[in-house]
Tab-separated table of C-alpha atoms in Angstrom:
chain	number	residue	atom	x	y	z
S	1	UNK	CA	-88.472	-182.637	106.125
S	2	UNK	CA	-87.464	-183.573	109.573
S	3	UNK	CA	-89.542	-186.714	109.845
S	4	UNK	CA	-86.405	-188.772	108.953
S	5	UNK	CA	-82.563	-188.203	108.868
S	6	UNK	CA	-80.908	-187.688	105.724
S	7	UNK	CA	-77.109	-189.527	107.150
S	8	UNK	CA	-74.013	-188.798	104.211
S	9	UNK	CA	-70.829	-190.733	104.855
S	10	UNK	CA	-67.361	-188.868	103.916
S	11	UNK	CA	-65.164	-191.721	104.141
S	12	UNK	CA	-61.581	-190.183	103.293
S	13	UNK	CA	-61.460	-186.558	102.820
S	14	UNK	CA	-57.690	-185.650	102.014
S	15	UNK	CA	-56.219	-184.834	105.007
S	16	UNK	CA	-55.522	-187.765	107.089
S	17	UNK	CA	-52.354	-189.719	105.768
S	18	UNK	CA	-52.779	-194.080	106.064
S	19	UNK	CA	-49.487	-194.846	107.704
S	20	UNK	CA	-51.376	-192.643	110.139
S	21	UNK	CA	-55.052	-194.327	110.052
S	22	UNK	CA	-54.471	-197.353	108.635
S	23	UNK	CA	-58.505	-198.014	108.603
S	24	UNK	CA	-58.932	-195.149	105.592
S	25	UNK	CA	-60.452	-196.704	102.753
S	26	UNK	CA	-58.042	-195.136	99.955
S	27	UNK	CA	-58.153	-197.507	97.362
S	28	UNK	CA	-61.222	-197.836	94.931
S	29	UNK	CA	-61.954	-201.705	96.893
S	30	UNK	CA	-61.419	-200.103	100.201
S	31	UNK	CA	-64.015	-197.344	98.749
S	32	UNK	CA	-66.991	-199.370	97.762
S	33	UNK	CA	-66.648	-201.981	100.738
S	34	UNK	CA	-67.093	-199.082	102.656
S	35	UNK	CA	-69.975	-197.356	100.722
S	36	UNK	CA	-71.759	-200.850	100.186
S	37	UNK	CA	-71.287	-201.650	104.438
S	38	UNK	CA	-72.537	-197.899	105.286
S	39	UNK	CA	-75.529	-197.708	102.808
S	40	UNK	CA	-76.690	-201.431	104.709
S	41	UNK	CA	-76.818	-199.276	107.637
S	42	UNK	CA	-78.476	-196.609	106.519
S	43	UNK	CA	-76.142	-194.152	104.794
S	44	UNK	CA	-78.014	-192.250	101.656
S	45	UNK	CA	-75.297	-190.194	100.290
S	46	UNK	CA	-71.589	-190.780	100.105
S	47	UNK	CA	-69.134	-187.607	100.141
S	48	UNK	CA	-66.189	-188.468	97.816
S	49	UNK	CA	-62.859	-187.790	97.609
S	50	UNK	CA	-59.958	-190.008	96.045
S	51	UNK	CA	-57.065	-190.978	96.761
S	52	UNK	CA	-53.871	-192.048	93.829
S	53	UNK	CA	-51.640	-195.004	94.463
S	54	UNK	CA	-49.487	-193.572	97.082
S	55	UNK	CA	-52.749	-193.015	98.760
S	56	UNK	CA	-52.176	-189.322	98.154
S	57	UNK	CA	-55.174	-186.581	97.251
S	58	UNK	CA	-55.999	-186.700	93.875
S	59	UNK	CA	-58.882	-184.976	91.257
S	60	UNK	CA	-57.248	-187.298	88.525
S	61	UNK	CA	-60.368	-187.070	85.630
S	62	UNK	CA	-59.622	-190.636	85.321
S	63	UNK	CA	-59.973	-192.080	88.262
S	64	UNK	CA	-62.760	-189.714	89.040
S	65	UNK	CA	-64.936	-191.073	86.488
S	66	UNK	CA	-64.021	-195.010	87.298
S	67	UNK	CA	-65.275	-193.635	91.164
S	68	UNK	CA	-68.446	-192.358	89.837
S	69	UNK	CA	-69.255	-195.311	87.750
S	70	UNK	CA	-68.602	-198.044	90.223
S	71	UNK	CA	-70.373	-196.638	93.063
S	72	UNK	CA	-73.439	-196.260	90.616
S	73	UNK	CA	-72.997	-200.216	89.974
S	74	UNK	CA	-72.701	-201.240	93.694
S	75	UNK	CA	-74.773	-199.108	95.664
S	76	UNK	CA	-77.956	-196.927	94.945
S	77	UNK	CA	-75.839	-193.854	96.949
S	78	UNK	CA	-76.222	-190.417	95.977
S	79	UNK	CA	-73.027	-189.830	94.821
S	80	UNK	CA	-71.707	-186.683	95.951
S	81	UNK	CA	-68.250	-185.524	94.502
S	82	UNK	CA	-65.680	-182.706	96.523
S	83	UNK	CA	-65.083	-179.854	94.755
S	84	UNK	CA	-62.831	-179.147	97.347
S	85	UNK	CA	-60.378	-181.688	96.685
S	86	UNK	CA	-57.111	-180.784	98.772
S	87	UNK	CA	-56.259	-177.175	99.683
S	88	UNK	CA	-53.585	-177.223	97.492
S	89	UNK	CA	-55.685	-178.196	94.165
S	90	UNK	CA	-55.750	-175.607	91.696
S	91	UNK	CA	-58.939	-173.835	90.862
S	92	UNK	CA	-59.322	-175.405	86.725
S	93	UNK	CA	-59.006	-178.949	88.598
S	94	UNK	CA	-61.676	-178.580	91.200
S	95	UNK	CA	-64.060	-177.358	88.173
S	96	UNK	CA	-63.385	-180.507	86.370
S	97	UNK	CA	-64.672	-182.588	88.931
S	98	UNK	CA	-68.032	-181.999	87.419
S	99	UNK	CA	-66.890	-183.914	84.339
S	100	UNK	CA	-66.767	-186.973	86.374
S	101	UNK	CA	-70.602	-186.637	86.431
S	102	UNK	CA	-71.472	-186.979	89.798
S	103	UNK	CA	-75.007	-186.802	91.079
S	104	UNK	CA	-74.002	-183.784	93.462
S	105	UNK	CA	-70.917	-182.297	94.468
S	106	UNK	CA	-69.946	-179.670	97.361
S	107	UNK	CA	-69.989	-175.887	96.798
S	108	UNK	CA	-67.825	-174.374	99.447
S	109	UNK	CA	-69.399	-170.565	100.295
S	110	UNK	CA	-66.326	-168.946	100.943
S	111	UNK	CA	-62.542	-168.704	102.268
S	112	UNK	CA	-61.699	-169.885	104.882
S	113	UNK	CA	-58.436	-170.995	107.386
S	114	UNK	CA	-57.868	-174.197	107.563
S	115	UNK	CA	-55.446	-174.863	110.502
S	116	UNK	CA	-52.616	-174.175	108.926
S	117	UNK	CA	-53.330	-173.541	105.601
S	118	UNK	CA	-56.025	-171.405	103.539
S	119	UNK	CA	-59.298	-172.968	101.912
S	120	UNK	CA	-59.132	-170.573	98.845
S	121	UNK	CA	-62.483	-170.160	97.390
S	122	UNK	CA	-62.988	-166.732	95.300
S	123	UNK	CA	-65.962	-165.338	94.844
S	124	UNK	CA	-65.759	-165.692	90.904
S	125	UNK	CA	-65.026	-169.272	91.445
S	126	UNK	CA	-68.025	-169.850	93.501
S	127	UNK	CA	-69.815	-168.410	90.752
S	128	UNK	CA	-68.504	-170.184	87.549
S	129	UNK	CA	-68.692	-173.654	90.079
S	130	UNK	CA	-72.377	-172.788	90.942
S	131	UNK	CA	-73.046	-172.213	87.198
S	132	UNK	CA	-71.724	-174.632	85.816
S	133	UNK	CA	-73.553	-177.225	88.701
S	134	UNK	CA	-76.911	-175.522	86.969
S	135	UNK	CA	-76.184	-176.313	83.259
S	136	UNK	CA	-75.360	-180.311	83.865
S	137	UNK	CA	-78.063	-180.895	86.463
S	138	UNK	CA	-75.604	-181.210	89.226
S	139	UNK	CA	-76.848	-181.091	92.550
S	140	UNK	CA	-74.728	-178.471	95.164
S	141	UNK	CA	-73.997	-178.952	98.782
S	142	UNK	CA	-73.075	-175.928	99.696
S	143	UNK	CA	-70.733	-176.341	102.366
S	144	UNK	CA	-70.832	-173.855	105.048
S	145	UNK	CA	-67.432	-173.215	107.131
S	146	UNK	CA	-68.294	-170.153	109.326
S	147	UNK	CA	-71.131	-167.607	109.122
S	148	UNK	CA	-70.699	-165.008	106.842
S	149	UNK	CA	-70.673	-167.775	104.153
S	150	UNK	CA	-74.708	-168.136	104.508
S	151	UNK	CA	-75.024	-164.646	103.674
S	152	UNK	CA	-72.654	-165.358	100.612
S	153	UNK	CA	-75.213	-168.009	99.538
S	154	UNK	CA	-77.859	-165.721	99.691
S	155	UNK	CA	-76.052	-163.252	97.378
S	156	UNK	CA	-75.274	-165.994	95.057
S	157	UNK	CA	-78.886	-167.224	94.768
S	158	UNK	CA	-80.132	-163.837	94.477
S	159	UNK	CA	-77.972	-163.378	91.995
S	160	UNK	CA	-77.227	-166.082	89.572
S	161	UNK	CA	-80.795	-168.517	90.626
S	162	UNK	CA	-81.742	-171.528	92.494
S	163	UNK	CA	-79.242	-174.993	92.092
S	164	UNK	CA	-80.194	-177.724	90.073
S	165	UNK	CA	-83.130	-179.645	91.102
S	166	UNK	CA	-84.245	-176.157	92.826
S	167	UNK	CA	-83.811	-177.118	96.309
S	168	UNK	CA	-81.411	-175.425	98.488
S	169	UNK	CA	-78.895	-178.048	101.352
S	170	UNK	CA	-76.069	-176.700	103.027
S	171	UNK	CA	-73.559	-178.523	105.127
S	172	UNK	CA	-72.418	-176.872	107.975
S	173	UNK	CA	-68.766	-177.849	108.632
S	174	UNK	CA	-68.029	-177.148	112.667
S	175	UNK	CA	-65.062	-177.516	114.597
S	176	UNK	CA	-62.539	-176.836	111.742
S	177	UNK	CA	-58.975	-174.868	113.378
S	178	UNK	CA	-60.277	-171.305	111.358
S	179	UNK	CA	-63.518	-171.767	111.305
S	180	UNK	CA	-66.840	-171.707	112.944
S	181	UNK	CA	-66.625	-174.130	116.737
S	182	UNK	CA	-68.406	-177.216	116.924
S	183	UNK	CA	-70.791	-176.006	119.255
S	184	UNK	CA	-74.672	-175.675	119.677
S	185	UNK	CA	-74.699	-172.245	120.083
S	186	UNK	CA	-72.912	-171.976	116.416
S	187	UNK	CA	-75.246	-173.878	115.098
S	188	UNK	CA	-78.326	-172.474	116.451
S	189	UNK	CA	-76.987	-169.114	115.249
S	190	UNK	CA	-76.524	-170.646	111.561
S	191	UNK	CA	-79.885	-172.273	112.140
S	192	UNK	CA	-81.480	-168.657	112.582
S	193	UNK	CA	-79.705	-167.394	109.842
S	194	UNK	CA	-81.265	-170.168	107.417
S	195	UNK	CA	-84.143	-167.685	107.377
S	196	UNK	CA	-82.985	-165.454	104.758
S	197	UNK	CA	-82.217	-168.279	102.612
S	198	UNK	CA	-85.548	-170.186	99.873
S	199	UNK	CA	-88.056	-171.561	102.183
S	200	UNK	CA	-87.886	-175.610	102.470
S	201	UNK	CA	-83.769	-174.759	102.703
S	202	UNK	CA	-82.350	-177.947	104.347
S	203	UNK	CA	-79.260	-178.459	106.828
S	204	UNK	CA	-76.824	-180.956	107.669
S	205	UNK	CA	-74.243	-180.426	109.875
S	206	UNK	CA	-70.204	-181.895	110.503
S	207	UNK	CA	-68.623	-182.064	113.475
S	208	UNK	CA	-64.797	-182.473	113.412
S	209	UNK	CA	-63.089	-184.045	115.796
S	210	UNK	CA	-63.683	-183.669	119.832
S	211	UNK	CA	-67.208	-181.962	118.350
S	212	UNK	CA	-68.685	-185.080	116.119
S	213	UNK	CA	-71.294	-186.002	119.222
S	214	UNK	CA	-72.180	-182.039	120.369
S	215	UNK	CA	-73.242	-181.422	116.286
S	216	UNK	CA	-74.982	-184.054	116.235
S	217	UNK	CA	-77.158	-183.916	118.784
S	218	UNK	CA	-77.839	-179.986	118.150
S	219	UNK	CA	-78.518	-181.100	114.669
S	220	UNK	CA	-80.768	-183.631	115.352
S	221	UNK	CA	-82.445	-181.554	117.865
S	222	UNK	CA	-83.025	-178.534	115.538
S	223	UNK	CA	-84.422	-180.279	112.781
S	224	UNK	CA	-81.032	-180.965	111.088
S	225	UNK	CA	-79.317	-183.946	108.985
S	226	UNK	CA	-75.827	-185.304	109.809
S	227	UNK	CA	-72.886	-186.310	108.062
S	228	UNK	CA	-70.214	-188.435	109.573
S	229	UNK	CA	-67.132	-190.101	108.286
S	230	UNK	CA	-63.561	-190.647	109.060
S	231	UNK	CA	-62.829	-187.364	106.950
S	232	UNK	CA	-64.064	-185.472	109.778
S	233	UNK	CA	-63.664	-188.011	112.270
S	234	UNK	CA	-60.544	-190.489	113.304
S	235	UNK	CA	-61.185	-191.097	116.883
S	236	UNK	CA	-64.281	-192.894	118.302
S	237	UNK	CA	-63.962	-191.772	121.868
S	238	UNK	CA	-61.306	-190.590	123.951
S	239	UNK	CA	-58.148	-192.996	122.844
S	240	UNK	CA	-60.025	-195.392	120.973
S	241	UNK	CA	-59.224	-195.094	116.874
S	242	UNK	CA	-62.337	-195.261	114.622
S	243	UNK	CA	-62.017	-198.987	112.946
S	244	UNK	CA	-64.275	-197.983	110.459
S	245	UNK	CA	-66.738	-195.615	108.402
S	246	UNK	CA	-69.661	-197.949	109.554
S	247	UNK	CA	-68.555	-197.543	113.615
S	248	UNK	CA	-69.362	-193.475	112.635
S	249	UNK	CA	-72.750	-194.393	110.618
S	250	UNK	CA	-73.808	-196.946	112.790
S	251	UNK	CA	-73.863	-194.662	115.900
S	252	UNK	CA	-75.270	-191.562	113.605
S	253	UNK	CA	-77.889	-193.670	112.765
S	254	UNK	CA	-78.734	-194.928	116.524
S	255	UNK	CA	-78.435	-191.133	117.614
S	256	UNK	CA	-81.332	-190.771	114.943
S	257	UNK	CA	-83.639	-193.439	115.430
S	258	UNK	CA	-83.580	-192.110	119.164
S	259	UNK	CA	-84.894	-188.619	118.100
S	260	UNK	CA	-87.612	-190.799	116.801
S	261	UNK	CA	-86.126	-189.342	112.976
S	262	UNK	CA	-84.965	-192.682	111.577
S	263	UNK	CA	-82.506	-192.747	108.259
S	264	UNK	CA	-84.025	-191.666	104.909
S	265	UNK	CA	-83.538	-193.858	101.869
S	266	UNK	CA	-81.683	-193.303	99.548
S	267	UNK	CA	-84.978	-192.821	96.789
S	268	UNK	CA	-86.470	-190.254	99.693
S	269	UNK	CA	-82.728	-188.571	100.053
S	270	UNK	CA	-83.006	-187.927	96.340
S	271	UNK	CA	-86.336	-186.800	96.606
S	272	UNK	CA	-85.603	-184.734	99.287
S	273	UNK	CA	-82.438	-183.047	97.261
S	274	UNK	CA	-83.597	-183.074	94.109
S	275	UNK	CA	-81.433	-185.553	92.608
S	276	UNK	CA	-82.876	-187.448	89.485
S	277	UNK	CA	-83.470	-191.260	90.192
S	278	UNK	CA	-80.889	-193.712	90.013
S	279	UNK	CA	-79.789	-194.677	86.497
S	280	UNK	CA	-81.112	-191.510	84.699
């Protein structure tokens, strides 16, 4: 479908700190202002991760689960949990995200450096994650950091079946210190390579950083969807700090109605990813 643009928000992500971007919605208020202002302008699916009273990275089942439930209340978002959670999360936690209930969650193809650190994702962990997506009707993302993870997918399908709702999205994450650059010619390369993977396979693509604009135009461009957010994204333009998630949405969306591919609904997003209805 590239008649419209499917646009998810990822409003926190667990790397930036608050004392260092004040604007991150960390709380659970902060959280569905934020979802209920981006959705108005034309968000249809909201990339979640939480934060715990110290605004710290959390996959507490807990507050997980009160997440889930009052975005459902407030907003007609797909709801789309991490199961990255913070690089430091152990794998048993990042599993139990699913217990939360989400309407998707992400499905990271493979290791990968991350700056500093390491993005640990073992091939038997894919696996069991992917599975256990399949038996509770979760929806993947899978979440694509350089280019060798697309051929991973393709192994994995091949191997263990098509996700719940039997349509295939990836994200491709760009820019990342480690991973694949934020730049066209990446993501024409990981548009090619889309080939090998079900027909009717969709893309969306993240730019982080200095590379937010370049991915989304090439996106846009190539028949792609976009995600923005301040998890990718904390600076608007050079030395001007993003005020808020709906500054990022707001110009993703304007960047989309000018390719003449204006924002998808949420009821055509869930069409689109084969997410049951709201309120099933």
């Amino acid at each position: 479908m590239t008649t419209g643009t499917l646009i998810t928000v990822a409003p926190t992500g667990a790397e930036s700190a608050k004392a260092e971007v004040p604007a991150l919605p960390v709380t659970l208020d902060e959280l569905l202002l934020t979802a209920k202002e981006c959705e108005a302008l034309g968000a249809a699916v909201i990339h979640v991760h939480i934060r715990d009273d110290e605004a710290k990275p959390t996959l507490d089942q807990g507050r997980l689960r009160e997440t889930v439930a009052a975005l459902r209340e407030s907003t007609d978002l797909v709801v789309q949990l991490s199961s990255g959670g913070a690089v430091t999360d152990p794998e048993a936690d990042r599993l139990a995200v699913l217990d939360a209930g989400p309407d998707m969650a992400s499905c990271t193809m493979g290791t990968v450096n991350f700056g500093d650190d390491v993005f640990l994702n073992r091939w038997e962990f894919i696996v069991d994650l992917h599975t256990r997506m399949q038996e509770r009707g979760v929806v993947p993302e899978y979440e694509i950091f350089d280019l060798g993870h697309l051929t991973a997918l393709q192994r994995l399908l091949g191997k263990y079946g098509l996700p719940a709702g039997g349509h295939v999205h990836v994200d491709f994450v760009m820019g990342v210190p480690g991973g694949m650059p934020g730049t066209t010619e990446a993501l024409v390369a990981c548009r090619q390579a889309l080939r090998d993977l079900p027909e009717g396979t969709t893309f969306s693509a993240t730019g982080i950083g200095r590379s937010t604009i370049p991915v989304m135009l090439a996106s846009l461009s190539t028949g792609g969807h976009l995600r923005v957010g301040m998890e990718d994204t904390v600076t608007y333009a050079k030395g001007s700090p993003v005020e808020s998630n709906m500054q990022l949405v707001a110009r993703a969306v304007g960047f989309a109605q000018l390719a003449q591919r204006p924002p998808l609904t949420t009821a055509q997003a869930r069409e689109l990813l084969g997410v049951p209805a709201a309120g099933r």
